[in-house]
């Protein structure tokens, strides 16, 4: 009899414990649902899973798996063309800088040539450019610059009022790396060979004229 009583008590205790656990889980789920409902009411949209940068990613950098993670984000607050899966970002090269914590957009991987508009009678040519060669990174697309070729002993002006079509840019339109980068220029077809040869043999410097110093091309 005593054994049966102990068994019954144990079963009863187990049932009570299971009931308590169930109530607790329901309470937690209820709180989570309430928090989600509050967020949706506040921001007015559903939450979706998107890719977020775990660290700063520089323009020209190839994105690796450690640089991205997926997080829930309010849909109405997402940037245009937000990347939804890691596989759509990993292995791609960023064409503009991505900040830590930023929702990654596929626009960050668009090639400059996709939107490049080359003026009639000109050809686009890209040359290496450190930030120090581009007025500390102040050169931006749309500006007209003077180009100088600088060697060990001489510096020569090789082009005047050359239109900048694109740069390896970061936020605000300036070169983000002091070690590497590029600038795409619109030049006459007969000057392309000269510009490429000068960039290989010397360092090119891009000088902003006084009327270009503020706000880009006038």
mmCIF file of C-alpha atoms in Angstrom:
data_model
loop_
_atom_site.group_PDB
_atom_site.id
_atom_site.type_symbol
_atom_site.label_atom_id
_atom_site.label_comp_id
_atom_site.label_asym_id
_atom_site.label_seq_id
_atom_site.Cartn_x
_atom_site.Cartn_y
_atom_site.Cartn_z
ATOM 1 C CA UNK A 1 0.000 0.000 0.000
ATOM 2 C CA UNK A 2 2.773 2.367 0.951
ATOM 3 C CA UNK A 3 4.546 1.662 -2.331
ATOM 4 C CA UNK A 4 1.393 2.491 -4.252
ATOM 5 C CA UNK A 5 0.974 5.732 -2.358
ATOM 6 C CA UNK A 6 4.554 6.749 -3.101
ATOM 7 C CA UNK A 7 4.063 5.924 -6.769
ATOM 8 C CA UNK A 8 0.883 7.973 -6.891
ATOM 9 C CA UNK A 9 2.609 10.909 -5.204
ATOM 10 C CA UNK A 10 5.506 10.704 -7.678
ATOM 11 C CA UNK A 11 3.111 10.643 -10.626
ATOM 12 C CA UNK A 12 1.242 13.574 -9.171
ATOM 13 C CA UNK A 13 4.447 15.544 -8.673
ATOM 14 C CA UNK A 14 5.511 14.784 -12.233
ATOM 15 C CA UNK A 15 2.197 15.970 -13.581
ATOM 16 C CA UNK A 16 2.426 19.181 -11.571
ATOM 17 C CA UNK A 17 5.990 19.783 -12.803
ATOM 18 C CA UNK A 18 4.946 19.174 -16.410
ATOM 19 C CA UNK A 19 2.040 21.547 -15.953
ATOM 20 C CA UNK A 20 4.347 24.209 -14.480
ATOM 21 C CA UNK A 21 6.795 23.825 -17.355
ATOM 22 C CA UNK A 22 3.945 24.112 -19.837
ATOM 23 C CA UNK A 23 2.624 27.237 -18.162
ATOM 24 C CA UNK A 24 6.125 28.754 -18.084
ATOM 25 C CA UNK A 25 6.753 28.022 -21.772
ATOM 26 C CA UNK A 26 3.375 29.446 -22.698
ATOM 27 C CA UNK A 27 4.205 32.546 -20.664
ATOM 28 C CA UNK A 28 7.591 32.955 -22.408
ATOM 29 C CA UNK A 29 5.995 32.435 -25.826
ATOM 30 C CA UNK A 30 3.292 34.918 -24.911
ATOM 31 C CA UNK A 31 5.878 37.500 -23.900
ATOM 32 C CA UNK A 32 7.820 36.927 -27.127
ATOM 33 C CA UNK A 33 4.649 37.240 -29.206
ATOM 34 C CA UNK A 34 3.707 40.396 -27.328
ATOM 35 C CA UNK A 35 7.169 41.903 -27.900
ATOM 36 C CA UNK A 36 7.020 41.029 -31.588
ATOM 37 C CA UNK A 37 3.514 42.460 -31.896
ATOM 38 C CA UNK A 38 4.701 45.642 -30.199
ATOM 39 C CA UNK A 39 7.663 45.930 -32.600
ATOM 40 C CA UNK A 40 5.438 45.358 -35.592
ATOM 41 C CA UNK A 41 2.931 47.909 -34.321
ATOM 42 C CA UNK A 42 5.693 50.423 -33.701
ATOM 43 C CA UNK A 43 7.465 50.025 -37.036
ATOM 44 C CA UNK A 44 4.536 48.902 -39.140
ATOM 45 C CA UNK A 45 5.991 45.903 -40.926
ATOM 46 C CA UNK A 46 6.889 42.240 -40.797
ATOM 47 C CA UNK A 47 10.326 41.029 -39.732
ATOM 48 C CA UNK A 48 12.517 39.198 -42.246
ATOM 49 C CA UNK A 49 15.916 37.577 -42.039
ATOM 50 C CA UNK A 50 18.697 39.534 -43.765
ATOM 51 C CA UNK A 51 22.494 39.658 -43.914
ATOM 52 C CA UNK A 52 24.271 42.118 -41.618
ATOM 53 C CA UNK A 53 27.985 43.020 -41.600
ATOM 54 C CA UNK A 54 29.815 41.815 -38.473
ATOM 55 C CA UNK A 55 32.695 44.246 -39.140
ATOM 56 C CA UNK A 56 33.663 47.078 -41.461
ATOM 57 C CA UNK A 57 34.204 45.893 -45.039
ATOM 58 C CA UNK A 58 36.349 48.106 -47.244
ATOM 59 C CA UNK A 59 35.679 48.822 -50.909
ATOM 60 C CA UNK A 60 37.565 46.285 -53.014
ATOM 61 C CA UNK A 61 37.509 43.657 -50.257
ATOM 62 C CA UNK A 62 36.266 40.150 -50.984
ATOM 63 C CA UNK A 63 33.588 39.264 -48.411
ATOM 64 C CA UNK A 64 34.223 36.122 -46.364
ATOM 65 C CA UNK A 65 31.846 34.156 -44.145
ATOM 66 C CA UNK A 66 33.174 35.736 -40.941
ATOM 67 C CA UNK A 67 32.148 39.194 -42.178
ATOM 68 C CA UNK A 68 28.404 38.498 -42.350
ATOM 69 C CA UNK A 69 25.619 37.049 -40.231
ATOM 70 C CA UNK A 70 21.851 36.804 -40.566
ATOM 71 C CA UNK A 71 19.490 38.720 -38.310
ATOM 72 C CA UNK A 72 15.797 39.501 -38.131
ATOM 73 C CA UNK A 73 15.030 43.015 -39.344
ATOM 74 C CA UNK A 74 11.834 45.024 -39.697
ATOM 75 C CA UNK A 75 10.979 44.857 -43.386
ATOM 76 C CA UNK A 76 9.950 48.498 -43.669
ATOM 77 C CA UNK A 77 13.369 49.608 -42.395
ATOM 78 C CA UNK A 78 15.430 47.582 -44.871
ATOM 79 C CA UNK A 79 17.573 49.244 -47.553
ATOM 80 C CA UNK A 80 16.752 48.653 -51.194
ATOM 81 C CA UNK A 81 17.768 45.193 -52.466
ATOM 82 C CA UNK A 82 18.746 43.883 -49.020
ATOM 83 C CA UNK A 83 20.636 40.573 -49.197
ATOM 84 C CA UNK A 84 18.643 37.751 -47.586
ATOM 85 C CA UNK A 85 21.174 34.865 -47.562
ATOM 86 C CA UNK A 86 24.876 34.654 -46.705
ATOM 87 C CA UNK A 87 25.534 32.837 -49.965
ATOM 88 C CA UNK A 88 24.467 35.968 -51.868
ATOM 89 C CA UNK A 89 27.202 38.039 -50.191
ATOM 90 C CA UNK A 90 30.088 35.671 -49.396
ATOM 91 C CA UNK A 91 32.708 35.562 -52.127
ATOM 92 C CA UNK A 92 31.644 38.839 -53.724
ATOM 93 C CA UNK A 93 33.803 41.951 -53.882
ATOM 94 C CA UNK A 94 32.427 45.106 -52.285
ATOM 95 C CA UNK A 95 32.521 48.088 -54.630
ATOM 96 C CA UNK A 96 31.762 50.518 -51.781
ATOM 97 C CA UNK A 97 32.459 50.350 -48.060
ATOM 98 C CA UNK A 98 30.063 48.506 -45.722
ATOM 99 C CA UNK A 99 29.957 49.480 -42.055
ATOM 100 C CA UNK A 100 29.716 47.086 -39.115
ATOM 101 C CA UNK A 101 26.062 46.452 -38.240
ATOM 102 C CA UNK A 102 24.822 47.605 -41.652
ATOM 103 C CA UNK A 103 22.213 45.563 -43.512
ATOM 104 C CA UNK A 104 24.002 44.498 -46.681
ATOM 105 C CA UNK A 105 22.463 45.569 -49.992
ATOM 106 C CA UNK A 106 23.277 43.976 -53.331
ATOM 107 C CA UNK A 107 24.002 47.514 -54.537
ATOM 108 C CA UNK A 108 27.241 47.299 -52.507
ATOM 109 C CA UNK A 109 28.473 44.742 -55.048
ATOM 110 C CA UNK A 110 27.434 46.484 -58.241
ATOM 111 C CA UNK A 111 30.237 47.052 -60.688
ATOM 112 C CA UNK A 112 30.933 50.670 -61.491
ATOM 113 C CA UNK A 113 30.669 49.861 -65.183
ATOM 114 C CA UNK A 114 26.989 48.922 -64.720
ATOM 115 C CA UNK A 115 26.136 52.606 -64.337
ATOM 116 C CA UNK A 116 29.122 54.095 -66.191
ATOM 117 C CA UNK A 117 28.229 56.713 -68.765
ATOM 118 C CA UNK A 118 31.131 57.482 -71.066
ATOM 119 C CA UNK A 119 30.815 60.785 -72.971
ATOM 120 C CA UNK A 120 30.722 60.579 -76.750
ATOM 121 C CA UNK A 121 34.177 60.681 -78.284
ATOM 122 C CA UNK A 122 35.861 59.537 -75.041
ATOM 123 C CA UNK A 123 36.965 56.202 -73.631
ATOM 124 C CA UNK A 124 36.971 55.047 -70.009
ATOM 125 C CA UNK A 125 40.290 53.980 -68.511
ATOM 126 C CA UNK A 126 41.009 53.029 -64.893
ATOM 127 C CA UNK A 127 44.349 53.665 -63.198
ATOM 128 C CA UNK A 128 45.666 52.861 -59.699
ATOM 129 C CA UNK A 129 45.275 55.643 -57.143
ATOM 130 C CA UNK A 130 46.149 55.765 -53.464
ATOM 131 C CA UNK A 131 44.232 58.286 -51.383
ATOM 132 C CA UNK A 132 47.329 60.489 -51.099
ATOM 133 C CA UNK A 133 47.475 60.714 -54.914
ATOM 134 C CA UNK A 134 43.859 61.863 -55.055
ATOM 135 C CA UNK A 135 43.976 64.856 -52.689
ATOM 136 C CA UNK A 136 43.646 62.671 -49.622
ATOM 137 C CA UNK A 137 40.735 60.778 -51.174
ATOM 138 C CA UNK A 138 38.696 63.908 -51.990
ATOM 139 C CA UNK A 139 38.453 63.158 -55.714
ATOM 140 C CA UNK A 140 34.911 62.086 -56.588
ATOM 141 C CA UNK A 141 33.046 61.022 -59.701
ATOM 142 C CA UNK A 142 31.784 63.987 -61.693
ATOM 143 C CA UNK A 143 34.830 66.139 -60.965
ATOM 144 C CA UNK A 144 37.274 67.394 -63.571
ATOM 145 C CA UNK A 145 40.893 66.987 -62.484
ATOM 146 C CA UNK A 146 44.374 67.736 -63.746
ATOM 147 C CA UNK A 147 46.603 64.660 -64.029
ATOM 148 C CA UNK A 148 50.326 64.723 -63.221
ATOM 149 C CA UNK A 149 52.880 61.984 -63.801
ATOM 150 C CA UNK A 150 55.550 61.856 -61.085
ATOM 151 C CA UNK A 151 58.747 59.801 -61.325
ATOM 152 C CA UNK A 152 61.945 59.697 -59.299
ATOM 153 C CA UNK A 153 63.228 63.065 -60.518
ATOM 154 C CA UNK A 154 60.534 64.728 -62.596
ATOM 155 C CA UNK A 155 56.850 65.604 -62.416
ATOM 156 C CA UNK A 156 54.918 66.458 -65.582
ATOM 157 C CA UNK A 157 51.348 67.531 -66.288
ATOM 158 C CA UNK A 158 49.972 65.041 -68.809
ATOM 159 C CA UNK A 159 46.286 66.006 -68.931
ATOM 160 C CA UNK A 160 44.035 68.905 -67.962
ATOM 161 C CA UNK A 161 40.337 69.016 -67.033
ATOM 162 C CA UNK A 162 39.854 65.252 -67.229
ATOM 163 C CA UNK A 163 36.408 64.012 -66.196
ATOM 164 C CA UNK A 164 36.356 61.460 -63.358
ATOM 165 C CA UNK A 165 33.761 58.794 -64.183
ATOM 166 C CA UNK A 166 34.118 56.646 -61.061
ATOM 167 C CA UNK A 167 36.351 55.802 -58.113
ATOM 168 C CA UNK A 168 36.707 52.992 -55.601
ATOM 169 C CA UNK A 169 34.519 54.933 -53.252
ATOM 170 C CA UNK A 170 33.230 54.784 -49.711
ATOM 171 C CA UNK A 171 30.510 56.716 -47.923
ATOM 172 C CA UNK A 172 30.543 60.311 -49.111
ATOM 173 C CA UNK A 173 32.224 59.404 -52.403
ATOM 174 C CA UNK A 174 35.896 59.420 -51.411
ATOM 175 C CA UNK A 175 38.638 56.834 -51.673
ATOM 176 C CA UNK A 176 38.516 54.781 -48.472
ATOM 177 C CA UNK A 177 41.924 53.143 -48.478
ATOM 178 C CA UNK A 178 45.285 54.856 -48.191
ATOM 179 C CA UNK A 179 46.978 51.755 -49.637
ATOM 180 C CA UNK A 180 44.980 50.934 -52.744
ATOM 181 C CA UNK A 181 42.202 52.099 -54.994
ATOM 182 C CA UNK A 182 41.437 53.178 -58.527
ATOM 183 C CA UNK A 183 40.074 56.088 -60.521
ATOM 184 C CA UNK A 184 38.296 55.806 -63.867
ATOM 185 C CA UNK A 185 38.837 58.692 -66.276
ATOM 186 C CA UNK A 186 37.177 59.729 -69.532
ATOM 187 C CA UNK A 187 39.952 60.468 -72.034
ATOM 188 C CA UNK A 188 40.360 60.808 -75.786
ATOM 189 C CA UNK A 189 41.021 57.437 -77.476
ATOM 190 C CA UNK A 190 44.488 58.535 -78.587
ATOM 191 C CA UNK A 191 45.443 59.326 -74.958
ATOM 192 C CA UNK A 192 44.536 55.909 -73.491
ATOM 193 C CA UNK A 193 47.896 54.309 -74.266
ATOM 194 C CA UNK A 194 49.775 57.272 -72.825
ATOM 195 C CA UNK A 195 47.740 57.250 -69.590
ATOM 196 C CA UNK A 196 48.205 53.501 -69.068
ATOM 197 C CA UNK A 197 51.947 53.694 -69.790
ATOM 198 C CA UNK A 198 52.346 56.606 -67.358
ATOM 199 C CA UNK A 199 50.438 54.751 -64.621
ATOM 200 C CA UNK A 200 52.749 51.749 -65.012
ATOM 201 C CA UNK A 201 56.005 53.699 -65.148
ATOM 202 C CA UNK A 202 55.260 56.477 -62.667
ATOM 203 C CA UNK A 203 52.753 57.541 -60.028
ATOM 204 C CA UNK A 204 49.769 59.545 -61.233
ATOM 205 C CA UNK A 205 48.505 62.423 -59.101
ATOM 206 C CA UNK A 206 45.041 63.894 -59.520
ATOM 207 C CA UNK A 207 44.797 67.593 -58.742
ATOM 208 C CA UNK A 208 41.500 69.359 -58.047
ATOM 209 C CA UNK A 209 41.306 72.884 -59.578
ATOM 210 C CA UNK A 210 39.928 75.671 -57.400
ATOM 211 C CA UNK A 211 36.497 75.696 -59.049
ATOM 212 C CA UNK A 212 36.138 71.960 -58.285
ATOM 213 C CA UNK A 213 37.114 72.021 -54.625
ATOM 214 C CA UNK A 214 33.558 72.172 -53.284
ATOM 215 C CA UNK A 215 30.673 69.982 -54.361
ATOM 216 C CA UNK A 216 32.286 68.330 -57.405
ATOM 217 C CA UNK A 217 31.797 69.547 -60.959
ATOM 218 C CA UNK A 218 30.147 72.915 -61.456
#
